[in-house]
Amino acid sequence: MGRSRRTLPEELLLLALDPATGTTAQPQSLDLGLAGAQLVELALAGRIAPDGDRIAVVMPRPTGDPTLDSALELLRRRGSPVRAVHWIGGPRLGLRQIYLSHLERCGMVHAVAGQMCGVLPTTRYQATDTAISRDIRSRLDSAIRTGVPPDPRTAALAALAHAVGLGKHLYPGNEGRSSRSRLRDLIRHDPMNGLVAHAVMDVQNGVAAQPRRSQAVGQGSGGPRQGAAATATAMPMQPQHRGSMARAAVH
């Protein structure tokens, strides 16, 4: 996987970053979405695939992205397909901060130190190249408003954005209702997208303990399972990123 292309976790985070405040929308669910975005990115890279209502490693070869490869290795160690809710619902261990620090090192955002209530230190992040964020948003808008089937990456981004609740942030109010509905509909564009998106929502709704009894991916009506699937425990923090967690989390 070449690093000339932004990964889905990076794009989801940039989409959630408010250019006016330097904070991320839906911070709690965004961590879940980033874990789900890792799964979809690995699927797009041909490393994992849906197996009924679970996720299976089909090619353990590294992608070249250290953060994704840590996730892939944990999946590989399980030795058998696992449910996505077990991965997404596990301890996130600063996944959002890991990706913010990565974007900062890549020069796509810069950190702005501040204080909350004049006492508590905070860190906000401003995009350094707004053209990148505009391009991401433009792809999403086009997929929603033109009705043209989107490319797999944009469809996945739309599904993840809906799953973490970014619809009301991107398309607010009554005038954005149809766009939010279309965002939701794009979950059905691909079985993997649906599997991961529903897993993210199931974890948020507290229904991750048992698999749903609806049809499995690729069976029945051919739509994605409305439950969740697969994966082990959450990705451990990369050692080189531990220092970044000394800064206050983004609100």
GROMACS .gro file of C-alpha atoms in nm:
model
  251
    1MET     CA    1   0.000   0.000   0.000
    2GLY     CA    2   0.154   0.327  -0.104
    3ARG     CA    3   0.160   0.616   0.137
    4SER     CA    4   0.071   0.860  -0.141
    5ARG     CA    5  -0.290   0.773  -0.064
    6ARG     CA    6  -0.456   0.882   0.257
    7THR     CA    7  -0.602   0.598   0.459
    8LEU     CA    8  -0.966   0.586   0.565
    9PRO     CA    9  -0.887   0.653   0.933
   10GLU     CA   10  -0.697   0.966   0.828
   11GLU     CA   11  -0.979   1.083   0.602
   12LEU     CA   12  -1.247   1.016   0.864
   13LEU     CA   13  -1.051   1.218   1.119
   14LEU     CA   14  -0.999   1.510   0.880
   15LEU     CA   15  -1.370   1.501   0.795
   16ALA     CA   16  -1.457   1.522   1.165
   17LEU     CA   17  -1.212   1.804   1.240
   18ASP     CA   18  -1.394   2.137   1.276
   19PRO     CA   19  -1.189   2.403   1.094
   20ALA     CA   20  -1.331   2.681   1.311
   21THR     CA   21  -1.270   2.530   1.656
   22GLY     CA   22  -0.989   2.281   1.597
   23THR     CA   23  -1.187   2.012   1.779
   24THR     CA   24  -1.333   1.688   1.649
   25ALA     CA   25  -1.705   1.625   1.619
   26GLN     CA   26  -1.847   1.316   1.793
   27PRO     CA   27  -1.523   1.248   1.986
   28GLN     CA   28  -1.644   0.937   2.172
   29SER     CA   29  -1.792   0.757   1.873
   30LEU     CA   30  -1.510   0.880   1.650
   31ASP     CA   31  -1.264   0.652   1.831
   32LEU     CA   32  -1.491   0.358   1.746
   33GLY     CA   33  -1.514   0.479   1.388
   34LEU     CA   34  -1.136   0.496   1.354
   35ALA     CA   35  -1.108   0.134   1.467
   36GLY     CA   36  -1.374   0.042   1.212
   37ALA     CA   37  -1.197   0.245   0.944
   38GLN     CA   38  -0.885   0.035   1.004
   39LEU     CA   39  -1.085  -0.278   0.928
   40VAL     CA   40  -1.229  -0.135   0.607
   41GLU     CA   41  -0.886  -0.009   0.496
   42LEU     CA   42  -0.738  -0.353   0.552
   43ALA     CA   43  -1.025  -0.504   0.352
   44LEU     CA   44  -0.964  -0.262   0.064
   45ALA     CA   45  -0.598  -0.364   0.074
   46GLY     CA   46  -0.699  -0.730   0.040
   47ARG     CA   47  -0.573  -0.829   0.387
   48ILE     CA   48  -0.905  -0.918   0.552
   49ALA     CA   49  -1.253  -1.011   0.429
   50PRO     CA   50  -1.602  -1.076   0.571
   51ASP     CA   51  -1.670  -1.435   0.670
   52GLY     CA   52  -2.039  -1.453   0.742
   53ASP     CA   53  -2.080  -1.215   1.036
   54ARG     CA   54  -1.708  -1.220   1.114
   55ILE     CA   55  -1.377  -1.093   0.979
   56ALA     CA   56  -1.105  -1.324   0.853
   57VAL     CA   57  -0.742  -1.251   0.765
   58VAL     CA   58  -0.689  -1.364   0.406
   59MET     CA   59  -0.341  -1.219   0.348
   60PRO     CA   60  -0.116  -1.149   0.650
   61ARG     CA   61   0.149  -0.964   0.447
   62PRO     CA   62   0.215  -0.613   0.591
   63THR     CA   63   0.068  -0.313   0.413
   64GLY     CA   64   0.360  -0.080   0.484
   65ASP     CA   65   0.150   0.138   0.717
   66PRO     CA   66   0.276   0.073   1.075
   67THR     CA   67  -0.054   0.149   1.247
   68LEU     CA   68  -0.259  -0.068   1.012
   69ASP     CA   69   0.000  -0.343   1.030
   70SER     CA   70  -0.025  -0.351   1.411
   71ALA     CA   71  -0.399  -0.405   1.373
   72LEU     CA   72  -0.346  -0.672   1.108
   73GLU     CA   73  -0.097  -0.858   1.327
   74LEU     CA   74  -0.341  -0.866   1.619
   75LEU     CA   75  -0.609  -1.005   1.389
   76ARG     CA   76  -0.367  -1.267   1.257
   77ARG     CA   77  -0.274  -1.380   1.607
   78ARG     CA   78  -0.634  -1.469   1.683
   79GLY     CA   79  -0.601  -1.758   1.438
   80SER     CA   80  -0.971  -1.765   1.348
   81PRO     CA   81  -1.233  -1.517   1.227
   82VAL     CA   82  -1.352  -1.279   1.499
   83ARG     CA   83  -1.643  -1.044   1.549
   84ALA     CA   84  -1.600  -0.677   1.457
   85VAL     CA   85  -1.774  -0.558   1.774
   86HIS     CA   86  -1.506  -0.724   1.985
   87TRP     CA   87  -1.241  -0.523   1.803
   88ILE     CA   88  -1.429  -0.195   1.781
   89GLY     CA   89  -1.568  -0.216   2.134
   90GLY     CA   90  -1.233  -0.288   2.296
   91PRO     CA   91  -1.023  -0.023   2.475
   92ARG     CA   92  -0.925   0.236   2.218
   93LEU     CA   93  -0.601   0.336   2.394
   94GLY     CA   94  -0.578   0.680   2.234
   95LEU     CA   95  -0.644   0.580   1.874
   96ARG     CA   96  -0.772   0.928   1.787
   97GLN     CA   97  -0.463   1.090   1.938
   98ILE     CA   98  -0.238   0.848   1.752
   99TYR     CA   99  -0.389   0.955   1.421
  100LEU     CA  100  -0.387   1.324   1.513
  101SER     CA  101  -0.018   1.298   1.596
  102HIS     CA  102   0.040   1.117   1.268
  103LEU     CA  103  -0.139   1.390   1.071
  104GLU     CA  104   0.070   1.648   1.254
  105ARG     CA  105   0.393   1.473   1.158
  106CYS     CA  106   0.273   1.455   0.798
  107GLY     CA  107   0.209   1.831   0.802
  108MET     CA  108  -0.166   1.800   0.745
  109VAL     CA  109  -0.257   1.957   1.082
  110HIS     CA  110  -0.075   2.161   1.342
  111ALA     CA  111  -0.130   2.158   1.716
  112VAL     CA  112  -0.244   2.472   1.899
  113ALA     CA  113  -0.191   2.473   2.275
  114GLY     CA  114  -0.449   2.640   2.498
  115GLN     CA  115  -0.621   2.624   2.835
  116MET     CA  116  -0.966   2.527   2.956
  117CYS     CA  117  -1.110   2.754   3.223
  118GLY     CA  118  -0.771   2.924   3.233
  119VAL     CA  119  -0.617   2.623   3.409
  120LEU     CA  120  -0.636   2.289   3.228
  121PRO     CA  121  -0.404   2.256   2.928
  122THR     CA  122  -0.573   2.163   2.601
  123THR     CA  123  -0.455   2.092   2.249
  124ARG     CA  124  -0.656   2.177   1.940
  125TYR     CA  125  -0.568   2.091   1.583
  126GLN     CA  126  -0.599   2.310   1.277
  127ALA     CA  127  -0.575   2.179   0.921
  128THR     CA  128  -0.269   2.319   0.746
  129ASP     CA  129  -0.395   2.238   0.396
  130THR     CA  130  -0.767   2.301   0.371
  131ALA     CA  131  -0.765   2.178   0.010
  132ILE     CA  132  -0.727   1.822   0.139
  133SER     CA  133  -1.030   1.853   0.364
  134ARG     CA  134  -1.229   2.018   0.084
  135ASP     CA  135  -1.143   1.732  -0.149
  136ILE     CA  136  -1.264   1.474   0.104
  137ARG     CA  137  -1.586   1.665   0.163
  138SER     CA  138  -1.639   1.717  -0.212
  139ARG     CA  139  -1.618   1.343  -0.277
  140LEU     CA  140  -1.873   1.277  -0.006
  141ASP     CA  141  -2.107   1.550  -0.130
  142SER     CA  142  -2.087   1.416  -0.483
  143ALA     CA  143  -2.173   1.064  -0.372
  144ILE     CA  144  -2.474   1.192  -0.180
  145ARG     CA  145  -2.617   1.451  -0.415
  146THR     CA  146  -2.553   1.313  -0.764
  147GLY     CA  147  -2.680   0.961  -0.708
  148VAL     CA  148  -2.382   0.826  -0.904
  149PRO     CA  149  -2.245   0.509  -0.740
  150PRO     CA  150  -1.933   0.617  -0.550
  151ASP     CA  151  -1.594   0.455  -0.563
  152PRO     CA  152  -1.530   0.198  -0.286
  153ARG     CA  153  -1.326   0.434  -0.068
  154THR     CA  154  -1.586   0.710  -0.077
  155ALA     CA  155  -1.867   0.463  -0.009
  156ALA     CA  156  -1.672   0.333   0.292
  157LEU     CA  157  -1.610   0.686   0.418
  158ALA     CA  158  -1.982   0.764   0.389
  159ALA     CA  159  -2.076   0.452   0.583
  160LEU     CA  160  -1.827   0.532   0.859
  161ALA     CA  161  -1.937   0.896   0.875
  162HIS     CA  162  -2.296   0.788   0.930
  163ALA     CA  163  -2.198   0.524   1.184
  164VAL     CA  164  -2.018   0.774   1.410
  165GLY     CA  165  -2.292   1.038   1.379
  166LEU     CA  166  -2.113   1.288   1.155
  167GLY     CA  167  -2.423   1.331   0.940
  168LYS     CA  168  -2.573   1.595   1.168
  169HIS     CA  169  -2.237   1.774   1.175
  170LEU     CA  170  -2.185   1.769   0.798
  171TYR     CA  171  -2.548   1.818   0.691
  172PRO     CA  172  -2.728   1.993   0.980
  173GLY     CA  173  -3.091   2.094   1.022
  174ASN     CA  174  -3.400   2.013   0.821
  175GLU     CA  175  -3.230   2.113   0.497
  176GLY     CA  176  -2.973   1.840   0.550
  177ARG     CA  177  -3.225   1.564   0.617
  178SER     CA  178  -3.218   1.413   0.268
  179SER     CA  179  -2.837   1.418   0.264
  180ARG     CA  180  -2.824   1.241   0.600
  181SER     CA  181  -3.066   0.981   0.467
  182ARG     CA  182  -2.851   0.921   0.160
  183LEU     CA  183  -2.543   0.894   0.383
  184ARG     CA  184  -2.719   0.619   0.574
  185ASP     CA  185  -2.823   0.443   0.253
  186LEU     CA  186  -2.461   0.416   0.137
  187ILE     CA  187  -2.400   0.167   0.418
  188ARG     CA  188  -2.560  -0.092   0.190
  189HIS     CA  189  -2.317  -0.022  -0.094
  190ASP     CA  190  -2.071  -0.293   0.016
  191PRO     CA  191  -2.100  -0.587   0.258
  192MET     CA  192  -1.781  -0.496   0.443
  193ASN     CA  193  -1.893  -0.136   0.486
  194GLY     CA  194  -2.226  -0.250   0.626
  195LEU     CA  195  -2.068  -0.504   0.857
  196VAL     CA  196  -1.828  -0.250   1.009
  197ALA     CA  197  -2.072   0.042   1.020
  198HIS     CA  198  -2.335  -0.163   1.202
  199ALA     CA  199  -2.069  -0.292   1.440
  200VAL     CA  200  -1.975   0.068   1.529
  201MET     CA  201  -2.342   0.153   1.591
  202ASP     CA  202  -2.401  -0.168   1.788
  203VAL     CA  203  -2.114  -0.085   2.023
  204GLN     CA  204  -2.255   0.265   2.077
  205ASN     CA  205  -2.600   0.119   2.145
  206GLY     CA  206  -2.466  -0.141   2.385
  207VAL     CA  207  -2.586  -0.441   2.184
  208ALA     CA  208  -2.247  -0.590   2.099
  209ALA     CA  209  -2.260  -0.886   2.335
  210GLN     CA  210  -2.455  -1.121   2.107
  211PRO     CA  211  -2.465  -1.150   1.726
  212ARG     CA  212  -2.791  -1.043   1.568
  213ARG     CA  213  -3.020  -1.305   1.417
  214SER     CA  214  -3.057  -1.132   1.081
  215GLN     CA  215  -2.912  -1.268   0.758
  216ALA     CA  216  -2.537  -1.309   0.722
  217VAL     CA  217  -2.332  -1.113   0.475
  218GLY     CA  218  -2.374  -1.245   0.122
  219GLN     CA  219  -2.671  -1.465   0.221
  220GLY     CA  220  -3.044  -1.426   0.205
  221SER     CA  221  -3.127  -1.096   0.038
  222GLY     CA  222  -2.760  -1.027  -0.032
  223GLY     CA  223  -2.744  -0.722   0.194
  224PRO     CA  224  -2.500  -0.671   0.479
  225ARG     CA  225  -2.573  -0.831   0.809
  226GLN     CA  226  -2.745  -0.583   1.035
  227GLY     CA  227  -2.539  -0.692   1.328
  228ALA     CA  228  -2.172  -0.661   1.376
  229ALA     CA  229  -1.872  -0.872   1.328
  230ALA     CA  230  -1.534  -0.934   1.413
  231THR     CA  231  -1.218  -0.865   1.574
  232ALA     CA  232  -1.014  -0.912   1.873
  233THR     CA  233  -0.891  -0.662   2.119
  234ALA     CA  234  -0.806  -0.303   2.043
  235MET     CA  235  -0.481  -0.200   1.887
  236PRO     CA  236  -0.209  -0.119   2.139
  237MET     CA  237  -0.053   0.221   2.120
  238GLN     CA  238   0.255   0.241   1.907
  239PRO     CA  239   0.558   0.297   2.132
  240GLN     CA  240   0.673   0.598   1.931
  241HIS     CA  241   0.342   0.770   2.001
  242ARG     CA  242   0.335   0.738   2.379
  243GLY     CA  243   0.482   1.081   2.434
  244SER     CA  244   0.202   1.246   2.241
  245MET     CA  245  -0.053   1.132   2.498
  246ALA     CA  246   0.098   1.362   2.757
  247ARG     CA  247  -0.094   1.638   2.589
  248ALA     CA  248  -0.456   1.680   2.679
  249ALA     CA  249  -0.702   1.492   2.459
  250VAL     CA  250  -0.892   1.685   2.196
  251HIS     CA  251  -1.242   1.773   2.311
   0.00000   0.00000   0.00000
